[in-house]
Each structure stands twice: as C-alpha cells, then as structure tokens.
Amino acid sequence: MSQGAMSVPQEVDQASEMPPWRHRIGFIAAVFGMFMAILDVQIVASSMNEIQAGVSASSEEISWVQTSYLIAEIVMIPLSGMLTRILSTRVAFVLSCIGFTLASLGCALATSIEQLIVLRALQGFMGGAMIPITQAISFSIFPRRAMGAVQAAIGMVLTVAPSVGPTVGGYITEFSSWHWLFLANVIPGAIVSWVAWRFLDIDKGDHGAAHRLDIWGLMLMAIFLGCLQYVLEEGPGDDWFEDDVILSLSLVSAVAAAGFFFSTLRHREPIVRLHVFADRNFSLGAFQGFVVGIGLYGLVYLMPLFFGYVRGFSSLQIGEIMAVTGIAMFFTAPVAGRLSTSVDLRIMLFFGFVLVGIAIIMNACLTAEAGFEQFFWPQVLRGVGLIFCIIPVSRIALGTLPKAEVGNASGLVSAVRNLGGAVGLALVDTIRDFREDYHWSHLIASVSQGREPVIERLDGYERMLTGHSANPMQASVDLINDVVAREAQVLAFNDIFLWLGCLYLACAPLVFLLRRAGN
C-alpha cells in the first residue's frame, strides 16, 4: 500500500462485501458528526442580532462570528487526508469531534466578542475534518452497489444542513437563547465521539509519516487559504482592492499559493496530493462541486438578506420559509440515491443543474411584497435539483480513484466546494451593491416632483404625517427615497437570481465532458 493510503480491512476491501455492522454504526456516527459541523456554519445566520446584543459587539465585529468559522474550516478540510494517514481514521475523527464539542461549549460560555471569535475559529478548525473524513469512510468501506444509498445519506446532509441551519437557529433563539445554538452540540458531540471510537476502527495510522511531512507546505497552505477566505468574506464590504488590508492580504495569498503549489509538487510526502487533478473525472467533478457550492451557500445567504432587508421578517419567519428546501431535499434523497445505482450519473447531474438553474430563475421577478408563496415552488425545485447534483458529483469525482487516494481527494473536493461557497457569498454581496446603486440611479432620475404620480404620493404622505412630524414635507420626501431604495434593492436581488440561474444552466452541458462512471 502506498504512503498516505487509508488502509482498509480485508473483509471490507472486496467489491461485493458489505462492511460489518460495527463499521456501519461507526459510519452513522460519522454522518451525525458531519451534520453538526455543516449545520453550525449557518445556524447563527438568522440570530446575529441576538448574539451581537449578548456579547456587546459592534456591527463590524459580529460578522467575524461567521467569518472566523469559515476561515478555520477551509484551512482544516484539506488537512484531513494527512491526519487520517498519520493518526488513523478513528483517532482523527474522534479528536476532531471532541475538539468541536469542547469549542461549542466554550462558544456558549463566551462573555465577549473576542472570546467568541477565537472559539468559533477553533470550532470551525476542529469540526472541519469531520466532513471529508466521513466522505472518505463511505468510499473506503462500502461496495459500489451500496453507494447509491450511502451517497444519498451524505448528499442529504451536505445540502439539508446548510439549508435548515437558519431555520433551526431561528427556532432555538426564539424559544430559548443564542447560547443554545452552541450548547445543543455538547451531548450529541459526546455521543458521536464515543460511538466513533468504539466502532470506527477501520485502519491503522502511519505515525512515521509525521516525520516526512512538508511543514513549509503546511504553513503556506494555511496562509494561502486563510487569507483567501478573509478576502472573499470581507472584500465586498471593504470595496475590495480600494482597502489596503484587502489588497495586502490578496498579495500575501497569491505569494503563499505559489509557494504552496511549488512545495507540494516537489515534496515526497506533501500535505495534499494534487496529482489527483490529472484525473479528468476528478478535476471536472471538483469544478462542478465548486459551482454547487456557489449556489448552495450563496442562496442560503441571499434569501435571508431579501427577507430581512426588503420584507423585515423575523429570524423565525425567515427560518420557516427556508425550511421548504430542506424538506424537499429530505424526501428526494432516497429517490436520487436509488436512481444513482441504475441511471448514468452524468444524466442525473445534468438534470440537477438544469432544475436548480430553472428554480433560481423563477425568483428573478420578485416584488417588494414577495413572500412564502413566491418562494415555495422554486425552493421545492431547487431542493430536488441540489440533491441530484450533490450525489453524482461526489461519486463522479471520487468513484474512479484508487481507494488509497480517496481520503486525500475527499478533502480536496470538500475544500473546493467550500471555496465555491466563499466565492458565492462574495459574488452575492458585490453584485448586490453594484446593481443596487445602478438601479437606484435610474429610478431616482424618474422621480421628479413635477410628475403627477409623485405629487399625489407626496401629498398623501404629507397629509398622513401632518401632526406627527415637525416637517411633514421633508418626511414625505424621505419616505419617497425609502421606497426608491427598496425597489432598487428588489431589482438587485432579481439580477442576482437571474445570473446565478444562468450560471447553473451554462454549466449543465459540461457534465458530458466527464467519462461515464460506473454506478
């Protein structure tokens, strides 16, 4: 077996043999751990105001509760293959889960924004390894004939968890307090850690590999990915390269990236094995995963923005609307898993991309009154489409690789998907700001006090505000400005939905560049 391989027990290394029950139980525990790690990315999304008040943070500081988690997670994900090589799958997963659980407890007990940011970073770093390790376990212990059901379960977690995160967070915050967003992980985390330790003994670690590691490559990768994630998260709000910090970190990230690739391609025991990108199915599958990440995380971020800024909905109302996608995914996953064993995976992936693209474009004609009814069917179709994307993408990218490469490749796929999510968030914020200014400038030009409809609206506002404002006329003008700003926001959201939908439709034909993968 080559260096860095995840060794697989003889009884499960056969193409037709199902793993023993103890390993299946361990795998189920790993799936639960992965669910917690992914859920915690978005569980705070609809509760930022309550957390901000709880730790007395400013509006600029509170965003780091999300940013610190994402930066730390994307640094850890590619390292998971290295950890399983050195420590074994069981030890690497259990250490990750225990660290995530303790960090969650620390987040709940944090009394300042500084403490919360550090602990959220630790939570993301420790929990990040559980995602690719679980994916690698599935390809290592299950035979090909069972991969439909197995990948359906994993695909459901990958898509449902971020979609229901705001919903779960909204309910927890509404009926308890923001502390329980993190305390809810403690008991499940302890149970998952114990079960994984007891039943996930599927390989042995190679402790000698630690002495052969590319330490410089490790540091350069951390700098490269950490700075890149920061730039993508903070760039839209800081006018990108107009800000000295963003510009400096972009240059640091570029230099670190060049050093990382140079070191990794030359070292005998690299942190990640980039040669897997020479496999066409893996490289194209990873790219498709990148696009899936843009839509998956970008839309989970975009929709609460619309409901919060345009409609003024509470976190609970937003969560209830967002739940539709998760419910659609939950009921679609078993069907998609069964189909993946008998249908060409490329056809499934094509269908998924087209369905998601159409669903997103269906929301490109919103008004300021759009609510649950306007989002219901697009969310249903999007949920179905995302499941039909996630399951084939993973199997196409990893299914043709030798088992010795799966642990490393799984970390790369997860990192690329999360990077797609970061790019998606940056695109959403940048396009929204740009298009909102564009539409406002065009709308305000048509609002002239000489136009009859404007005069009537001003007169109506002035009569309504007389006796309630010291200057009814100025207050009426302010209300007109608010209406224009709101409509500009709606048009900007429509633009984003349209462009994201077109992106998915444009990527759909690329699936036929893939080699047919065995089901």
Short mmCIF file of C-alpha atoms in Angstrom, two decimals:
data_model
loop_
_atom_site.label_atom_id
_atom_site.label_comp_id
_atom_site.label_asym_id
_atom_site.label_seq_id
_atom_site.Cartn_x
_atom_site.Cartn_y
_atom_site.Cartn_z
CA MET A 1 0.00 0.00 0.00
CA SER A 2 1.37 3.42 -0.91
CA GLN A 3 2.35 6.06 1.58
CA GLY A 4 -0.61 8.06 2.80
CA ALA A 5 -3.18 5.41 1.96
CA MET A 6 -6.11 4.84 4.19
CA SER A 7 -5.67 1.13 4.86
CA VAL A 8 -8.91 -0.83 4.62
CA PRO A 9 -9.64 -4.07 6.45
CA GLN A 10 -9.55 -7.18 4.32
CA GLU A 11 -13.19 -8.00 4.93
CA VAL A 12 -14.43 -4.67 3.55
CA ASP A 13 -11.90 -4.29 0.75
CA GLN A 14 -13.84 -6.57 -1.51
CA ALA A 15 -16.06 -5.01 -4.14
CA SER A 16 -19.13 -7.07 -3.25
CA GLU A 17 -18.92 -7.36 0.55
CA MET A 18 -20.85 -5.09 2.88
CA PRO A 19 -18.88 -3.89 5.92
CA PRO A 20 -19.61 -5.47 9.31
CA TRP A 21 -22.29 -3.87 11.44
CA ARG A 22 -19.80 -2.29 13.82
CA HIS A 23 -18.33 -0.28 10.95
CA ARG A 24 -21.78 0.70 9.72
CA ILE A 25 -22.63 2.01 13.18
CA GLY A 26 -19.37 3.96 13.20
CA PHE A 27 -20.20 5.40 9.79
CA ILE A 28 -23.64 6.54 11.01
CA ALA A 29 -21.94 8.31 13.92
CA ALA A 30 -19.58 10.00 11.46
CA VAL A 31 -22.55 11.21 9.38
CA PHE A 32 -24.09 12.77 12.51
CA GLY A 33 -20.79 14.48 13.27
CA MET A 34 -20.59 15.83 9.73
CA PHE A 35 -24.16 17.11 10.05
CA MET A 36 -23.27 19.07 13.21
CA ALA A 37 -20.19 20.60 11.58
CA ILE A 38 -22.08 21.74 8.46
CA LEU A 39 -25.14 22.89 10.40
CA ASP A 40 -23.01 25.18 12.55
CA VAL A 41 -21.84 27.13 9.50
CA GLN A 42 -25.32 28.61 9.06
CA ILE A 43 -27.05 28.07 12.42
CA VAL A 44 -26.02 31.56 13.56
CA ALA A 45 -27.12 33.23 10.29
CA SER A 46 -30.60 34.22 11.48
CA SER A 47 -29.56 35.05 15.07
CA MET A 48 -26.78 37.58 14.58
CA ASN A 49 -28.72 40.42 16.24
CA GLU A 50 -29.28 38.40 19.42
CA ILE A 51 -25.63 37.28 19.56
CA GLN A 52 -24.47 40.85 18.92
CA ALA A 53 -26.51 42.10 21.87
CA GLY A 54 -25.39 39.20 24.06
CA VAL A 55 -21.66 39.87 23.70
CA SER A 56 -21.92 43.67 23.21
CA ALA A 57 -20.37 43.58 19.74
CA SER A 58 -20.42 46.20 17.00
CA SER A 59 -21.96 45.54 13.60
CA GLU A 60 -18.46 45.15 12.11
CA GLU A 61 -17.28 42.75 14.81
CA ILE A 62 -20.29 40.43 14.77
CA SER A 63 -19.66 39.33 11.18
CA TRP A 64 -16.48 37.65 12.42
CA VAL A 65 -18.61 35.08 14.26
CA GLN A 66 -19.28 33.65 10.80
CA THR A 67 -16.02 34.59 9.09
CA SER A 68 -13.70 33.07 11.71
CA TYR A 69 -15.51 29.72 11.48
CA LEU A 70 -15.30 29.61 7.68
CA ILE A 71 -11.62 30.61 7.54
CA ALA A 72 -10.60 27.96 10.07
CA GLU A 73 -12.77 25.28 8.46
CA ILE A 74 -11.40 25.75 4.95
CA VAL A 75 -7.82 25.51 6.31
CA MET A 76 -8.57 22.23 8.10
CA ILE A 77 -10.55 20.44 5.38
CA PRO A 78 -7.58 19.70 3.06
CA LEU A 79 -5.54 18.55 6.08
CA SER A 80 -7.96 15.73 6.87
CA GLY A 81 -6.26 13.30 4.49
CA MET A 82 -2.92 13.92 6.19
CA LEU A 83 -4.45 13.41 9.64
CA THR A 84 -6.01 10.08 8.70
CA ARG A 85 -2.68 8.92 7.23
CA ILE A 86 -0.81 9.68 10.44
CA LEU A 87 -3.36 9.05 13.18
CA SER A 88 -5.85 6.62 11.55
CA THR A 89 -9.42 7.41 10.60
CA ARG A 90 -10.83 6.68 14.05
CA VAL A 91 -8.37 8.82 16.01
CA ALA A 92 -8.52 11.72 13.55
CA PHE A 93 -12.32 11.77 13.54
CA VAL A 94 -12.71 11.42 17.32
CA LEU A 95 -10.17 14.17 18.04
CA SER A 96 -11.97 16.41 15.56
CA CYS A 97 -15.37 15.71 17.15
CA ILE A 98 -14.13 16.18 20.74
CA GLY A 99 -12.43 19.45 19.80
CA PHE A 100 -15.58 20.66 18.03
CA THR A 101 -17.73 19.75 21.06
CA LEU A 102 -15.47 21.50 23.58
CA ALA A 103 -15.24 24.57 21.35
CA SER A 104 -19.05 24.62 21.11
CA LEU A 105 -19.26 24.62 24.90
CA GLY A 106 -16.76 27.46 25.00
CA CYS A 107 -18.80 29.48 22.49
CA ALA A 108 -21.89 29.12 24.69
CA LEU A 109 -19.95 30.36 27.72
CA ALA A 110 -18.21 33.25 25.92
CA THR A 111 -18.76 36.65 27.52
CA SER A 112 -17.05 38.88 24.95
CA ILE A 113 -16.88 39.11 21.18
CA GLU A 114 -13.12 38.43 21.26
CA GLN A 115 -13.65 35.13 23.10
CA LEU A 116 -16.48 34.13 20.79
CA ILE A 117 -14.45 34.82 17.64
CA VAL A 118 -11.49 32.74 18.84
CA LEU A 119 -13.71 29.87 19.95
CA ARG A 120 -15.72 29.93 16.71
CA ALA A 121 -12.42 29.68 14.80
CA LEU A 122 -11.45 26.69 16.95
CA GLN A 123 -14.89 25.17 16.41
CA GLY A 124 -14.58 25.51 12.63
CA PHE A 125 -11.00 24.20 12.60
CA MET A 126 -11.74 21.10 14.69
CA GLY A 127 -15.08 20.36 13.05
CA GLY A 128 -13.80 20.85 9.52
CA ALA A 129 -12.05 17.47 9.41
CA MET A 130 -15.27 15.53 10.08
CA ILE A 131 -16.74 16.47 6.67
CA PRO A 132 -14.13 14.93 4.30
CA ILE A 133 -13.30 12.07 6.69
CA THR A 134 -16.93 10.92 6.58
CA GLN A 135 -16.92 11.08 2.78
CA ALA A 136 -13.68 9.10 2.64
CA ILE A 137 -15.07 6.44 5.01
CA SER A 138 -18.05 5.85 2.73
CA PHE A 139 -15.88 5.15 -0.31
CA SER A 140 -13.47 3.02 1.72
CA ILE A 141 -15.79 0.59 3.48
CA PHE A 142 -18.88 0.27 1.27
CA PRO A 143 -19.04 -1.68 -2.01
CA ARG A 144 -20.05 0.06 -5.22
CA ARG A 145 -23.53 -1.50 -5.23
CA ALA A 146 -24.35 0.23 -1.91
CA MET A 147 -23.02 3.66 -2.88
CA GLY A 148 -26.40 4.92 -4.09
CA ALA A 149 -27.97 4.74 -0.64
CA VAL A 150 -24.77 5.80 1.12
CA GLN A 151 -24.23 8.87 -1.05
CA ALA A 152 -27.92 9.74 -0.75
CA ALA A 153 -27.48 9.97 3.02
CA ILE A 154 -24.31 12.05 2.70
CA GLY A 155 -25.80 14.23 -0.04
CA MET A 156 -28.84 14.90 2.12
CA VAL A 157 -26.60 16.04 4.98
CA LEU A 158 -24.45 18.21 2.71
CA THR A 159 -27.47 20.04 1.31
CA VAL A 160 -30.04 19.90 4.10
CA ALA A 161 -27.73 21.04 6.91
CA PRO A 162 -26.87 24.49 5.48
CA SER A 163 -30.43 24.96 4.25
CA VAL A 164 -32.10 24.26 7.61
CA GLY A 165 -29.37 25.99 9.63
CA PRO A 166 -31.16 29.37 9.69
CA THR A 167 -34.44 27.59 10.49
CA VAL A 168 -33.01 25.67 13.43
CA GLY A 169 -31.18 28.76 14.65
CA GLY A 170 -34.32 30.86 14.39
CA TYR A 171 -36.38 28.43 16.47
CA ILE A 172 -33.68 27.98 19.11
CA THR A 173 -33.18 31.72 19.51
CA GLU A 174 -36.92 32.44 19.52
CA PHE A 175 -37.81 29.92 22.22
CA SER A 176 -34.60 29.84 24.27
CA SER A 177 -31.42 31.93 23.88
CA TRP A 178 -28.49 32.20 21.49
CA HIS A 179 -26.31 30.20 23.90
CA TRP A 180 -28.26 27.07 22.96
CA LEU A 181 -27.10 27.41 19.36
CA PHE A 182 -23.82 26.01 20.71
CA LEU A 183 -24.93 24.08 23.79
CA ALA A 184 -27.08 21.89 21.54
CA ASN A 185 -23.85 20.34 20.20
CA VAL A 186 -22.48 19.15 23.54
CA ILE A 187 -24.45 15.96 24.26
CA PRO A 188 -24.68 14.81 20.60
CA GLY A 189 -20.97 15.55 20.19
CA ALA A 190 -20.07 13.43 23.20
CA ILE A 191 -22.24 10.54 21.95
CA VAL A 192 -20.80 10.70 18.41
CA SER A 193 -17.24 10.74 19.80
CA TRP A 194 -17.86 7.64 21.94
CA VAL A 195 -19.62 5.68 19.18
CA ALA A 196 -16.95 6.55 16.61
CA TRP A 197 -14.18 5.47 18.99
CA ARG A 198 -15.99 2.24 19.77
CA PHE A 199 -16.98 1.20 16.24
CA LEU A 200 -14.85 3.07 13.66
CA ASP A 201 -11.64 1.01 13.92
CA ILE A 202 -11.21 0.53 10.17
CA ASP A 203 -7.48 1.23 9.69
CA LYS A 204 -4.14 1.93 11.34
CA GLY A 205 -2.19 5.17 11.32
CA ASP A 206 1.32 5.61 9.97
CA HIS A 207 2.99 7.65 12.71
CA GLY A 208 6.26 7.69 10.78
CA ALA A 209 4.62 9.84 8.10
CA ALA A 210 4.63 12.75 10.55
CA HIS A 211 8.41 12.96 10.28
CA ARG A 212 8.25 13.19 6.48
CA LEU A 213 5.63 15.92 6.26
CA ASP A 214 6.11 19.08 4.25
CA ILE A 215 5.99 21.58 7.14
CA TRP A 216 6.63 24.56 4.86
CA GLY A 217 3.82 23.42 2.60
CA LEU A 218 1.52 23.17 5.62
CA MET A 219 2.25 26.73 6.72
CA LEU A 220 1.98 28.12 3.19
CA MET A 221 -1.35 26.36 2.65
CA ALA A 222 -2.75 27.78 5.88
CA ILE A 223 -1.66 31.30 4.90
CA PHE A 224 -2.92 30.90 1.32
CA LEU A 225 -6.38 29.58 2.22
CA GLY A 226 -6.83 31.71 5.34
CA CYS A 227 -6.02 34.97 3.56
CA LEU A 228 -8.08 34.00 0.52
CA GLN A 229 -11.12 33.21 2.66
CA TYR A 230 -10.75 36.53 4.51
CA VAL A 231 -10.51 38.46 1.23
CA LEU A 232 -13.61 36.76 -0.15
CA GLU A 233 -15.56 37.32 3.07
CA GLU A 234 -14.59 40.93 3.75
CA GLY A 235 -13.81 42.21 0.25
CA PRO A 236 -17.38 43.12 -0.76
CA GLY A 237 -17.88 45.31 2.30
CA ASP A 238 -14.49 46.99 2.06
CA ASP A 239 -14.55 47.95 -1.64
CA TRP A 240 -12.13 45.15 -2.49
CA PHE A 241 -8.71 46.45 -3.54
CA GLU A 242 -9.55 50.01 -2.53
CA ASP A 243 -8.90 48.79 1.01
CA ASP A 244 -5.22 48.44 1.98
CA VAL A 245 -5.81 45.36 4.15
CA ILE A 246 -7.68 43.51 1.39
CA LEU A 247 -5.01 44.40 -1.15
CA SER A 248 -2.17 43.32 1.16
CA LEU A 249 -3.79 40.02 2.08
CA SER A 250 -4.58 39.31 -1.57
CA LEU A 251 -0.89 39.68 -2.41
CA VAL A 252 0.09 37.53 0.58
CA SER A 253 -2.40 34.87 -0.50
CA ALA A 254 -1.07 34.87 -4.08
CA VAL A 255 2.56 34.54 -2.96
CA ALA A 256 1.68 31.82 -0.43
CA ALA A 257 -0.31 29.96 -3.10
CA ALA A 258 2.66 29.96 -5.48
CA GLY A 259 4.93 28.70 -2.70
CA PHE A 260 2.42 26.06 -1.64
CA PHE A 261 1.99 24.62 -5.14
CA PHE A 262 5.77 24.63 -5.72
CA SER A 263 6.45 22.88 -2.41
CA THR A 264 3.61 20.38 -2.74
CA LEU A 265 4.52 19.27 -6.24
CA ARG A 266 8.17 18.67 -5.24
CA HIS A 267 7.81 17.10 -1.79
CA ARG A 268 7.79 13.31 -1.33
CA GLU A 269 5.19 13.49 1.47
CA PRO A 270 3.00 16.51 0.58
CA ILE A 271 0.19 17.84 2.75
CA VAL A 272 -2.26 17.20 -0.07
CA ARG A 273 -1.68 15.16 -3.22
CA LEU A 274 -2.53 17.45 -6.13
CA HIS A 275 -1.77 14.84 -8.78
CA VAL A 276 -5.36 13.60 -8.49
CA PHE A 277 -6.36 16.63 -10.57
CA ALA A 278 -4.79 14.81 -13.52
CA ASP A 279 -7.81 12.51 -13.43
CA ARG A 280 -10.39 14.13 -15.72
CA ASN A 281 -13.38 12.96 -13.74
CA PHE A 282 -11.93 14.24 -10.51
CA SER A 283 -10.95 17.67 -11.85
CA LEU A 284 -14.25 18.24 -13.66
CA GLY A 285 -16.21 16.80 -10.74
CA ALA A 286 -14.41 19.14 -8.35
CA PHE A 287 -15.26 22.09 -10.61
CA GLN A 288 -18.92 21.07 -10.67
CA GLY A 289 -18.75 20.85 -6.88
CA PHE A 290 -17.37 24.40 -6.86
CA VAL A 291 -20.43 25.58 -8.79
CA VAL A 292 -22.73 23.64 -6.47
CA GLY A 293 -21.06 25.42 -3.54
CA ILE A 294 -21.76 28.82 -5.12
CA GLY A 295 -25.47 28.10 -5.32
CA LEU A 296 -25.78 26.12 -2.10
CA TYR A 297 -24.16 28.64 0.22
CA GLY A 298 -24.88 31.74 -1.87
CA LEU A 299 -28.63 31.16 -1.86
CA VAL A 300 -28.75 30.27 1.83
CA TYR A 301 -27.14 33.67 2.40
CA LEU A 302 -29.12 35.57 -0.25
CA MET A 303 -32.66 34.64 0.74
CA PRO A 304 -32.42 35.72 4.40
CA LEU A 305 -30.97 39.03 3.13
CA PHE A 306 -34.04 39.57 0.96
CA PHE A 307 -36.50 38.68 3.71
CA GLY A 308 -34.61 40.71 6.31
CA TYR A 309 -33.83 43.88 4.35
CA VAL A 310 -36.83 44.06 2.00
CA ARG A 311 -39.62 42.37 3.96
CA GLY A 312 -38.39 42.96 7.54
CA PHE A 313 -39.16 39.38 8.59
CA SER A 314 -38.03 37.99 11.96
CA SER A 315 -35.45 35.22 12.22
CA LEU A 316 -38.25 32.73 12.95
CA GLN A 317 -40.25 33.77 9.86
CA ILE A 318 -37.13 33.52 7.70
CA GLY A 319 -36.33 30.10 9.11
CA GLU A 320 -39.82 28.78 8.38
CA ILE A 321 -39.58 29.82 4.73
CA MET A 322 -36.06 28.43 4.34
CA ALA A 323 -37.21 25.04 5.69
CA VAL A 324 -39.01 24.26 2.41
CA THR A 325 -35.74 23.49 0.60
CA GLY A 326 -34.57 21.19 3.39
CA ILE A 327 -37.87 19.28 3.41
CA ALA A 328 -37.72 18.84 -0.38
CA MET A 329 -34.16 17.50 -0.12
CA PHE A 330 -35.09 15.12 2.69
CA PHE A 331 -37.82 13.41 0.67
CA THR A 332 -35.84 13.45 -2.60
CA ALA A 333 -32.59 11.97 -1.30
CA PRO A 334 -33.76 8.30 -1.14
CA VAL A 335 -35.15 8.51 -4.69
CA ALA A 336 -31.97 10.11 -6.03
CA GLY A 337 -29.84 7.54 -4.21
CA ARG A 338 -31.75 4.65 -5.76
CA LEU A 339 -31.61 6.21 -9.23
CA SER A 340 -27.85 6.73 -8.95
CA THR A 341 -27.35 2.96 -8.99
CA SER A 342 -29.16 2.48 -12.30
CA VAL A 343 -29.02 5.80 -14.21
CA ASP A 344 -25.98 7.34 -15.90
CA LEU A 345 -24.60 9.73 -13.27
CA ARG A 346 -23.94 12.34 -15.94
CA ILE A 347 -27.64 12.41 -16.84
CA MET A 348 -28.54 12.86 -13.18
CA LEU A 349 -26.04 15.68 -12.82
CA PHE A 350 -27.28 17.39 -15.99
CA PHE A 351 -30.87 17.16 -14.75
CA GLY A 352 -29.84 18.54 -11.35
CA PHE A 353 -28.05 21.57 -12.81
CA VAL A 354 -30.92 22.38 -15.15
CA LEU A 355 -33.51 22.04 -12.38
CA VAL A 356 -31.56 24.26 -9.99
CA GLY A 357 -30.99 26.84 -12.72
CA ILE A 358 -34.70 26.98 -13.60
CA ALA A 359 -35.68 27.16 -9.91
CA ILE A 360 -33.35 30.09 -9.26
CA ILE A 361 -34.52 31.99 -12.35
CA MET A 362 -38.13 31.54 -11.17
CA ASN A 363 -37.26 34.02 -8.39
CA ALA A 364 -35.82 36.61 -10.79
CA CYS A 365 -39.12 38.56 -10.99
CA LEU A 366 -39.68 39.40 -7.33
CA THR A 367 -41.54 42.40 -5.97
CA ALA A 368 -41.29 44.11 -2.60
CA GLU A 369 -44.31 42.06 -1.47
CA ALA A 370 -42.86 38.63 -2.33
CA GLY A 371 -43.14 36.10 0.46
CA PHE A 372 -43.72 32.41 1.15
CA GLU A 373 -45.97 31.83 -1.88
CA GLN A 374 -43.46 33.25 -4.35
CA PHE A 375 -40.60 31.16 -2.92
CA PHE A 376 -42.39 27.86 -2.27
CA TRP A 377 -42.18 26.09 -5.64
CA PRO A 378 -38.73 27.49 -6.56
CA GLN A 379 -37.44 26.18 -3.24
CA VAL A 380 -39.00 22.76 -3.82
CA LEU A 381 -37.43 22.50 -7.29
CA ARG A 382 -34.10 23.81 -6.00
CA GLY A 383 -34.05 21.25 -3.21
CA VAL A 384 -34.73 18.41 -5.64
CA GLY A 385 -32.12 19.72 -8.06
CA LEU A 386 -29.40 20.14 -5.45
CA ILE A 387 -29.78 16.53 -4.31
CA PHE A 388 -29.48 15.44 -7.95
CA CYS A 389 -26.26 17.48 -8.12
CA ILE A 390 -24.57 16.53 -4.85
CA ILE A 391 -24.88 12.73 -5.13
CA PRO A 392 -23.47 12.37 -8.68
CA VAL A 393 -20.75 15.00 -8.15
CA SER A 394 -19.19 13.10 -5.24
CA ARG A 395 -19.41 9.73 -6.95
CA ILE A 396 -18.04 11.05 -10.23
CA ALA A 397 -15.14 12.87 -8.57
CA LEU A 398 -14.12 10.09 -6.17
CA GLY A 399 -15.58 6.95 -7.68
CA THR A 400 -12.86 6.34 -10.29
CA LEU A 401 -9.91 6.90 -7.93
CA PRO A 402 -7.97 4.12 -6.16
CA LYS A 403 -9.03 3.67 -2.54
CA ALA A 404 -5.58 4.82 -1.44
CA GLU A 405 -6.35 8.27 -2.89
CA VAL A 406 -9.90 8.70 -1.58
CA GLY A 407 -9.02 10.24 1.80
CA ASN A 408 -6.82 12.91 0.21
CA ALA A 409 -9.19 13.54 -2.71
CA SER A 410 -12.23 13.81 -0.44
CA GLY A 411 -10.59 16.67 1.45
CA LEU A 412 -9.83 18.45 -1.81
CA VAL A 413 -13.41 18.08 -3.07
CA SER A 414 -14.80 19.44 0.21
CA ALA A 415 -12.32 22.33 0.18
CA VAL A 416 -13.21 23.24 -3.42
CA ARG A 417 -16.94 23.12 -2.62
CA ASN A 418 -16.47 25.37 0.42
CA LEU A 419 -14.29 27.70 -1.64
CA GLY A 420 -17.15 27.87 -4.12
CA GLY A 421 -19.40 28.86 -1.23
CA ALA A 422 -17.00 31.65 -0.25
CA VAL A 423 -16.85 32.88 -3.83
CA GLY A 424 -20.65 32.71 -3.99
CA LEU A 425 -21.02 34.88 -0.89
CA ALA A 426 -18.53 37.40 -2.26
CA LEU A 427 -20.32 37.49 -5.62
CA VAL A 428 -23.70 37.97 -3.99
CA ASP A 429 -22.52 40.91 -1.89
CA THR A 430 -20.53 42.55 -4.69
CA ILE A 431 -23.26 42.22 -7.32
CA ARG A 432 -25.93 43.37 -4.87
CA ASP A 433 -24.04 46.56 -4.00
CA PHE A 434 -23.19 47.32 -7.63
CA ARG A 435 -26.63 46.63 -9.05
CA GLU A 436 -28.44 48.38 -6.20
CA ASP A 437 -26.52 51.58 -6.95
CA TYR A 438 -27.19 51.11 -10.67
CA HIS A 439 -30.95 50.68 -10.23
CA TRP A 440 -31.21 53.47 -7.65
CA SER A 441 -29.57 55.95 -10.02
CA HIS A 442 -32.04 55.02 -12.79
CA LEU A 443 -35.10 55.01 -10.55
CA ILE A 444 -34.34 58.28 -8.78
CA ALA A 445 -33.98 60.03 -12.14
CA SER A 446 -37.62 59.27 -12.90
CA VAL A 447 -38.86 60.57 -9.54
CA SER A 448 -39.48 64.22 -10.31
CA GLN A 449 -41.66 66.49 -8.21
CA GLY A 450 -43.19 67.69 -11.45
CA ARG A 451 -44.71 64.30 -12.27
CA GLU A 452 -48.35 63.83 -11.32
CA PRO A 453 -47.97 60.40 -9.59
CA VAL A 454 -45.10 61.74 -7.49
CA ILE A 455 -47.10 64.83 -6.50
CA GLU A 456 -50.05 62.66 -5.47
CA ARG A 457 -47.83 60.35 -3.42
CA LEU A 458 -46.13 63.31 -1.69
CA ASP A 459 -49.49 64.91 -0.90
CA GLY A 460 -50.76 61.66 0.55
CA TYR A 461 -47.69 61.20 2.75
CA GLU A 462 -47.83 64.85 3.86
CA ARG A 463 -51.46 64.56 4.96
CA MET A 464 -50.68 61.33 6.78
CA LEU A 465 -47.70 62.85 8.61
CA THR A 466 -49.27 66.19 9.50
CA GLY A 467 -49.42 66.37 13.27
CA HIS A 468 -46.92 63.53 13.62
CA SER A 469 -43.80 65.22 12.22
CA ALA A 470 -42.21 68.62 12.73
CA ASN A 471 -41.59 68.87 8.98
CA PRO A 472 -44.21 66.78 7.10
CA MET A 473 -42.90 67.81 3.67
CA GLN A 474 -39.32 66.66 4.36
CA ALA A 475 -40.59 63.47 5.98
CA SER A 476 -42.67 62.78 2.85
CA VAL A 477 -39.60 63.19 0.64
CA ASP A 478 -37.68 60.79 2.92
CA LEU A 479 -40.45 58.23 2.55
CA ILE A 480 -40.25 58.53 -1.25
CA ASN A 481 -36.48 57.97 -1.02
CA ASP A 482 -37.09 54.86 1.11
CA VAL A 483 -39.49 53.48 -1.49
CA VAL A 484 -36.95 54.06 -4.28
CA ALA A 485 -34.16 52.43 -2.23
CA ARG A 486 -36.36 49.41 -1.50
CA GLU A 487 -37.28 48.96 -5.15
CA ALA A 488 -33.61 49.27 -6.14
CA GLN A 489 -32.83 46.51 -3.65
CA VAL A 490 -35.52 44.25 -5.12
CA LEU A 491 -34.22 44.77 -8.65
CA ALA A 492 -30.68 43.99 -7.47
CA PHE A 493 -31.87 40.73 -5.89
CA ASN A 494 -33.64 39.87 -9.14
CA ASP A 495 -30.39 40.38 -11.05
CA ILE A 496 -28.53 38.03 -8.71
CA PHE A 497 -31.16 35.32 -9.00
CA LEU A 498 -31.08 35.62 -12.79
CA TRP A 499 -27.29 35.44 -13.04
CA LEU A 500 -26.96 32.53 -10.59
CA GLY A 501 -29.61 30.61 -12.52
CA CYS A 502 -27.85 31.24 -15.81
CA LEU A 503 -24.57 30.05 -14.27
CA TYR A 504 -26.14 26.69 -13.43
CA LEU A 505 -27.71 26.35 -16.86
CA ALA A 506 -24.40 27.19 -18.54
CA CYS A 507 -22.55 24.55 -16.51
CA ALA A 508 -25.07 21.79 -17.22
CA PRO A 509 -23.66 20.74 -20.66
CA LEU A 510 -20.15 20.41 -19.18
CA VAL A 511 -21.19 17.17 -17.49
CA PHE A 512 -20.88 15.38 -20.84
CA LEU A 513 -17.13 16.03 -20.84
CA LEU A 514 -16.96 13.53 -17.99
CA ARG A 515 -16.20 9.87 -18.57
CA ARG A 516 -19.09 7.57 -17.74
CA ALA A 517 -18.60 6.42 -14.16
CA GLY A 518 -19.74 3.03 -13.01
CA ASN A 519 -22.87 3.02 -10.86
#
